[in-house]
Every structure is written in structure tokens, then in C-alpha cells.
Amino acid sequence: SPVVDTTGTLVATARDAAGQPIPGVVFNWNSSNALVADVGATSGVVTGVDRGTVSITAQAGGKSHSVTRVVVIKYRSLALGTQHACNIASGGIAWCWGLNGTDARLGVEQVGDGLYRSSPVRVPGDHRFVQLVTFARFTCGLRVDAKAYCWGNNGWGTLGSGSNVGYSANPLPLAGNIAFAKLSAGADHACGVTAANATYCWGHNDWGQFGIGNTTSPAVPVLAVNGLTLHSIAAGPAFSCGIAVSGAAYCWGANGLGQTGEGTQ
């Protein structure tokens, strides 16, 4: 096929002067533009990275042949914020659109009141994401290497990097080098669960939405949910809920409207 979505494998055959296949020939592959599509040097596996047209060349024995491939972008999953949205597309690349505002929530350096983009823009950095989460003014992404990065507004340390910047258009790595399995974003806080079912939260903890027994708001991920081993977590506006490994559901944080679901206010 002349179109590459995420991956595709090219096959080359060497032939002699009589047109007969020559067995055992090893080809070397290269791409004319690795920013559009990359190719395994010996495998011929093409990975689409960004929209565009690219030439893939196979070389062996002083001979070469090139084919042209068109890389298309297909969207995989949506993450909706208050006034912006993001998506993981082919190659694990994140694209965002909507309001960028003064928070750089789209990953766009130019900020200002009411500044928006009506078509998707690529989030900066050579990141390959498997999950995106967003709620209001920031977004976090879980990369293929299980590391989390966040961008946008950093009030109350919502980017989790330990930085005191007001916002960041470039995704910042979460402090602590934690390997996550799942992420969830709330209004001004976010949480993640590791493959070993450990839970970490970062950002605003004014209502006890970390579940750590106090309302301190560290700007870096802290081990959360005292005494619980969670399978998954969902962060909301000033409260959080999680499903324990046992299958029981728990909620904590703001409860003025009965958000914790345990029968009291």
C-alpha cells in the first residue's frame, strides 16, 4: 500500500540478470525524512510519524530502489478539557486544539487572552504517548516508556515537575522518574497509578483530594491514598475516586454535594 498509518512492512527482492530471485540478500533501508516516517535499517518496518510524503530506499550490492509513501494521520483517542481537546494520533503523537489562552494548554508558545486554534496543532517534543488526560487548563500524557509529562497551567504545581513556572508550552517530565500505568486529571490536580498499584498525586490538595490525611499541596508527585492499593483512579474537581485491587470503590476530597458517595455531607 502507498499509505502508511502507524506501521507497515516493506519487502524487497534482489534478482539476477535473468530476473531470478537471489536468496539471502540483506537490504539496508533508509528514509528521506525521518520526521515523516522512520524505517528499520534492516527490517523494512516503516513507522509513520507525521503527515507528509516520504521516499523509502532499499540498498544492497551497490544497487538501490526507492518507493514513495504517503503518511496519513488517524486519531486514536480523545481527551477533553474545559475549552480545549487533545488527541493521540498515528505514531503516538499528541495534537491539541481549542483555547490556548494564557496557560499554553495546547502546547503553543504564543499565549494571550482568548488565543485559540481552530485546527489541531502538534504538541512540541518528540514524544510518543499511549494516554492523554486533561480537565481544565493543563494536560498530561503517558508515554510509551511509562513516563508522564504535563503541559499548560502550573498553578499549585499541576505539572508535577517541581518547577515554579506559571505555565509551560513544552511538556515537562514529572519529578521522581515514576513509571505509570494509568493517569487521570482533575481540575487542578492529577493522579497516576503504577503497574504495582501504587498511587501518586500532584497539584492542588486544598480539599484533601490526594487522600494523604492533610491538605498540603506539593509541586511534585507524592504517594497518595493512605492505606489503599488501587487498580485505577479518577481525579475530578477537588475530589478523587478509585477502585481498589479488592474491587471496592473509594472517594475522598470535597464532599459539599455528596461527591464522596458515603451518605454524609
Tab-separated table of C-alpha atoms in Angstrom:
chain	number	residue	atom	x	y	z
A	1	SER	CA	0.000	0.000	0.000
A	2	PRO	CA	1.276	3.535	-0.743
A	3	VAL	CA	-0.242	4.780	2.523
A	4	VAL	CA	1.301	4.355	5.975
A	5	ASP	CA	-0.889	4.840	9.038
A	6	THR	CA	1.114	3.721	12.070
A	7	THR	CA	3.343	0.913	10.765
A	8	GLY	CA	3.835	-1.120	7.645
A	9	THR	CA	6.460	-3.542	6.369
A	10	LEU	CA	8.190	-3.174	3.025
A	11	VAL	CA	9.663	-6.226	1.283
A	12	ALA	CA	12.451	-6.094	-1.316
A	13	THR	CA	13.636	-8.898	-3.611
A	14	ALA	CA	17.014	-8.983	-5.363
A	15	ARG	CA	17.073	-10.516	-8.836
A	16	ASP	CA	19.863	-11.589	-11.179
A	17	ALA	CA	20.281	-10.581	-14.829
A	18	ALA	CA	17.812	-13.276	-15.847
A	19	GLY	CA	15.210	-11.903	-13.427
A	20	GLN	CA	15.513	-14.784	-10.983
A	21	PRO	CA	15.357	-14.067	-7.230
A	22	ILE	CA	18.704	-14.090	-5.416
A	23	PRO	CA	18.319	-15.704	-1.977
A	24	GLY	CA	19.978	-14.477	1.216
A	25	VAL	CA	20.400	-10.836	0.215
A	26	VAL	CA	20.326	-8.421	3.158
A	27	PHE	CA	18.914	-4.985	2.403
A	28	ASN	CA	19.662	-1.724	4.141
A	29	TRP	CA	16.729	0.653	4.415
A	30	ASN	CA	16.606	4.404	4.897
A	31	SER	CA	14.042	7.176	4.882
A	32	SER	CA	14.314	10.503	3.099
A	33	ASN	CA	12.701	12.233	6.088
A	34	ALA	CA	12.585	10.513	9.477
A	35	LEU	CA	10.313	13.295	10.758
A	36	VAL	CA	7.603	11.997	8.425
A	37	ALA	CA	8.339	8.266	8.589
A	38	ASP	CA	11.114	6.187	10.060
A	39	VAL	CA	12.222	2.784	8.795
A	40	GLY	CA	14.103	-0.052	10.442
A	41	ALA	CA	17.604	-0.205	8.950
A	42	THR	CA	17.380	-3.957	8.303
A	43	SER	CA	13.717	-4.806	8.957
A	44	GLY	CA	11.972	-2.591	6.412
A	45	VAL	CA	9.308	-1.750	9.005
A	46	VAL	CA	8.040	1.763	8.281
A	47	THR	CA	6.609	3.827	11.154
A	48	GLY	CA	4.507	6.860	10.295
A	49	VAL	CA	5.414	9.868	12.414
A	50	ASP	CA	3.794	12.911	10.850
A	51	ARG	CA	1.737	13.924	7.836
A	52	GLY	CA	3.648	14.116	4.567
A	53	THR	CA	5.259	12.232	1.718
A	54	VAL	CA	8.472	10.289	2.113
A	55	SER	CA	10.757	8.110	-0.013
A	56	ILE	CA	11.965	4.797	1.408
A	57	THR	CA	15.064	3.301	-0.193
A	58	ALA	CA	16.328	-0.295	-0.130
A	59	GLN	CA	20.035	-0.822	-0.876
A	60	ALA	CA	22.049	-3.990	-1.481
A	61	GLY	CA	25.142	-4.828	-3.527
A	62	GLY	CA	25.580	-1.309	-4.836
A	63	LYS	CA	22.024	-1.224	-6.164
A	64	SER	CA	19.093	0.694	-4.741
A	65	HIS	CA	15.434	1.249	-5.341
A	66	SER	CA	13.065	3.777	-3.797
A	67	VAL	CA	9.319	3.848	-3.236
A	68	THR	CA	7.138	6.762	-2.213
A	69	ARG	CA	4.813	6.518	0.741
A	70	VAL	CA	2.177	8.977	1.937
A	71	VAL	CA	1.863	9.173	5.706
A	72	VAL	CA	-1.644	9.851	6.979
A	73	ILE	CA	-2.763	10.665	10.488
A	74	LYS	CA	-5.525	8.675	12.141
A	75	TYR	CA	-6.803	9.682	15.545
A	76	ARG	CA	-6.791	7.106	18.335
A	77	SER	CA	-8.339	8.637	21.462
A	78	LEU	CA	-9.770	11.934	22.712
A	79	ALA	CA	-9.072	13.877	25.909
A	80	LEU	CA	-11.412	16.824	26.521
A	81	GLY	CA	-10.564	19.819	28.703
A	82	THR	CA	-12.798	22.726	29.669
A	83	GLN	CA	-12.192	24.686	26.470
A	84	HIS	CA	-9.656	22.580	24.601
A	85	ALA	CA	-9.189	19.000	23.447
A	86	CYS	CA	-6.252	16.760	22.631
A	87	ASN	CA	-5.810	13.525	20.756
A	88	ILE	CA	-3.266	10.787	20.240
A	89	ALA	CA	-2.718	10.224	16.534
A	90	SER	CA	-0.598	7.924	14.393
A	91	GLY	CA	2.842	7.342	15.850
A	92	GLY	CA	1.669	8.249	19.367
A	93	ILE	CA	1.928	11.984	18.636
A	94	ALA	CA	-0.327	14.374	20.568
A	95	TRP	CA	-2.329	17.088	18.813
A	96	CYS	CA	-4.455	19.733	20.579
A	97	TRP	CA	-6.953	22.395	19.538
A	98	GLY	CA	-9.266	24.964	21.106
A	99	LEU	CA	-8.284	27.615	23.665
A	100	ASN	CA	-4.584	28.128	24.329
A	101	GLY	CA	-5.241	31.208	26.491
A	102	THR	CA	-2.614	32.385	28.930
A	103	ASP	CA	-1.858	28.809	30.005
A	104	ALA	CA	-0.338	27.307	26.816
A	105	ARG	CA	-2.693	24.381	27.289
A	106	LEU	CA	-2.326	23.440	23.596
A	107	GLY	CA	1.452	23.387	23.832
A	108	VAL	CA	1.654	26.618	21.804
A	109	GLU	CA	4.288	29.138	22.960
A	110	GLN	CA	2.245	32.198	21.964
A	111	VAL	CA	-0.228	32.921	24.771
A	112	GLY	CA	-2.908	35.556	25.376
A	113	ASP	CA	-6.477	36.067	26.494
A	114	GLY	CA	-8.757	34.322	24.035
A	115	LEU	CA	-5.946	32.962	21.877
A	116	TYR	CA	-7.140	29.727	20.284
A	117	ARG	CA	-6.502	27.348	17.406
A	118	SER	CA	-9.421	26.015	15.390
A	119	SER	CA	-7.416	23.122	13.935
A	120	PRO	CA	-5.108	20.617	15.661
A	121	VAL	CA	-1.532	21.669	16.420
A	122	ARG	CA	1.185	19.213	17.292
A	123	VAL	CA	2.358	19.188	20.903
A	124	PRO	CA	6.089	20.020	20.903
A	125	GLY	CA	8.797	17.464	21.628
A	126	ASP	CA	9.493	14.057	20.173
A	127	HIS	CA	7.060	12.283	22.492
A	128	ARG	CA	5.130	9.098	21.769
A	129	PHE	CA	2.084	8.850	24.016
A	130	VAL	CA	-0.245	5.974	24.867
A	131	GLN	CA	-2.636	8.019	27.037
A	132	LEU	CA	-3.648	11.676	27.358
A	133	VAL	CA	-5.685	13.161	30.219
A	134	THR	CA	-6.944	16.715	30.639
A	135	PHE	CA	-9.583	18.542	32.621
A	136	ALA	CA	-9.294	22.305	32.678
A	137	ARG	CA	-6.100	24.230	31.984
A	138	PHE	CA	-3.451	21.542	31.713
A	139	THR	CA	-2.845	18.194	30.047
A	140	CYS	CA	-0.716	15.192	30.975
A	141	GLY	CA	0.438	12.389	28.749
A	142	LEU	CA	1.723	8.905	29.470
A	143	ARG	CA	4.485	7.939	27.078
A	144	VAL	CA	5.292	4.533	25.663
A	145	ASP	CA	8.172	4.298	28.164
A	146	ALA	CA	5.659	4.696	31.078
A	147	LYS	CA	6.968	8.187	31.951
A	148	ALA	CA	4.475	11.032	32.430
A	149	TYR	CA	4.778	14.554	31.018
A	150	CYS	CA	2.461	17.535	31.602
A	151	TRP	CA	1.989	20.933	29.946
A	152	GLY	CA	-0.206	24.013	30.329
A	153	ASN	CA	-1.051	25.853	33.545
A	154	ASN	CA	1.193	25.154	36.532
A	155	GLY	CA	-0.810	26.792	39.312
A	156	TRP	CA	-0.416	24.778	42.515
A	157	GLY	CA	2.199	22.653	40.767
A	158	THR	CA	-0.281	20.899	38.484
A	159	LEU	CA	2.502	19.985	36.054
A	160	GLY	CA	4.168	17.920	38.785
A	161	SER	CA	7.680	18.821	37.682
A	162	GLY	CA	8.713	20.738	40.777
A	163	SER	CA	9.141	23.871	38.664
A	164	ASN	CA	7.760	27.235	39.802
A	165	VAL	CA	6.937	28.445	36.275
A	166	GLY	CA	3.408	29.744	35.784
A	167	TYR	CA	2.861	27.619	32.687
A	168	SER	CA	4.785	25.587	30.151
A	169	ALA	CA	4.035	25.042	26.467
A	170	ASN	CA	6.639	22.284	26.373
A	171	PRO	CA	5.703	19.048	28.145
A	172	LEU	CA	7.639	18.797	31.415
A	173	PRO	CA	8.613	15.440	32.908
A	174	LEU	CA	7.042	14.554	36.221
A	175	ALA	CA	9.527	14.638	39.069
A	176	GLY	CA	10.574	11.340	40.586
A	177	ASN	CA	11.062	9.312	37.406
A	178	ILE	CA	7.971	7.230	38.247
A	179	ALA	CA	6.764	4.575	35.805
A	180	PHE	CA	2.983	4.855	35.499
A	181	ALA	CA	0.360	2.526	34.069
A	182	LYS	CA	-2.599	4.986	34.097
A	183	LEU	CA	-3.170	8.707	34.625
A	184	SER	CA	-6.173	10.864	35.498
A	185	ALA	CA	-6.500	14.679	35.516
A	186	GLY	CA	-8.761	16.731	37.760
A	187	ALA	CA	-9.458	20.460	37.798
A	188	ASP	CA	-6.196	21.433	39.496
A	189	HIS	CA	-4.677	18.104	40.452
A	190	ALA	CA	-3.767	14.855	38.767
A	191	CYS	CA	-3.050	11.314	39.888
A	192	GLY	CA	-1.472	8.206	38.463
A	193	VAL	CA	-1.337	4.512	39.288
A	194	THR	CA	1.735	2.366	38.710
A	195	ALA	CA	1.817	-1.205	37.454
A	196	ALA	CA	2.431	-2.229	41.082
A	197	ASN	CA	-0.818	-0.431	42.122
A	198	ALA	CA	0.913	2.435	43.905
A	199	THR	CA	-0.931	5.765	43.610
A	200	TYR	CA	0.680	9.209	43.287
A	201	CYS	CA	-0.977	12.634	43.089
A	202	TRP	CA	0.278	16.166	42.435
A	203	GLY	CA	-1.123	19.698	42.184
A	204	HIS	CA	-3.839	21.247	44.392
A	205	ASN	CA	-4.755	19.366	47.571
A	206	ASP	CA	-6.803	22.012	49.376
A	207	TRP	CA	-9.775	19.666	49.864
A	208	GLY	CA	-7.755	16.571	50.652
A	209	GLN	CA	-8.122	15.175	47.148
A	210	PHE	CA	-4.777	13.356	47.471
A	211	GLY	CA	-6.111	11.195	50.296
A	212	ILE	CA	-2.938	11.640	52.341
A	213	GLY	CA	-4.557	12.836	55.576
A	214	ASN	CA	-3.649	16.516	55.154
A	215	THR	CA	-4.162	19.396	52.705
A	216	THR	CA	-0.576	20.239	51.748
A	217	SER	CA	-0.047	20.789	48.014
A	218	PRO	CA	3.380	19.577	46.898
A	219	ALA	CA	4.508	20.547	43.391
A	220	VAL	CA	5.792	17.009	42.806
A	221	PRO	CA	4.043	13.615	42.887
A	222	VAL	CA	3.505	12.224	46.386
A	223	LEU	CA	2.497	8.734	47.403
A	224	ALA	CA	-1.237	9.080	47.919
A	225	VAL	CA	-4.335	7.337	49.297
A	226	ASN	CA	-3.148	6.233	52.710
A	227	GLY	CA	-3.609	2.519	53.250
A	228	LEU	CA	-5.234	1.717	49.894
A	229	THR	CA	-3.896	-0.255	46.952
A	230	LEU	CA	-5.688	0.960	43.856
A	231	HIS	CA	-6.229	-0.603	40.463
A	232	SER	CA	-7.371	2.687	38.915
A	233	ILE	CA	-8.118	6.281	39.898
A	234	ALA	CA	-10.290	9.114	38.577
A	235	ALA	CA	-9.497	12.708	39.549
A	236	GLY	CA	-12.286	15.295	39.492
A	237	PRO	CA	-12.863	18.883	40.652
A	238	ALA	CA	-11.466	18.890	44.220
A	239	PHE	CA	-12.135	15.189	44.844
A	240	SER	CA	-10.936	11.803	43.620
A	241	CYS	CA	-12.289	8.275	43.421
A	242	GLY	CA	-10.513	4.987	42.953
A	243	ILE	CA	-11.143	1.288	42.584
A	244	ALA	CA	-9.123	-0.855	44.947
A	245	VAL	CA	-7.498	-4.120	43.935
A	246	SER	CA	-10.209	-5.783	46.024
A	247	GLY	CA	-12.874	-4.269	43.741
A	248	ALA	CA	-14.203	-1.829	46.344
A	249	ALA	CA	-14.724	1.817	45.303
A	250	TYR	CA	-13.495	4.730	47.448
A	251	CYS	CA	-13.827	8.515	47.151
A	252	TRP	CA	-12.174	11.342	49.087
A	253	GLY	CA	-11.801	15.116	48.999
A	254	ALA	CA	-14.542	17.761	48.682
A	255	ASN	CA	-17.927	16.459	49.811
A	256	GLY	CA	-20.180	19.536	49.957
A	257	LEU	CA	-22.516	17.985	47.391
A	258	GLY	CA	-22.072	14.391	48.476
A	259	GLN	CA	-19.263	13.705	45.999
A	260	THR	CA	-17.684	11.021	48.141
A	261	GLY	CA	-20.851	8.938	47.962
A	262	GLU	CA	-20.731	7.599	51.523
A	263	GLY	CA	-24.050	9.054	52.662
A	264	THR	CA	-22.895	12.194	54.506
A	265	GLN	CA	-22.151	15.813	53.585
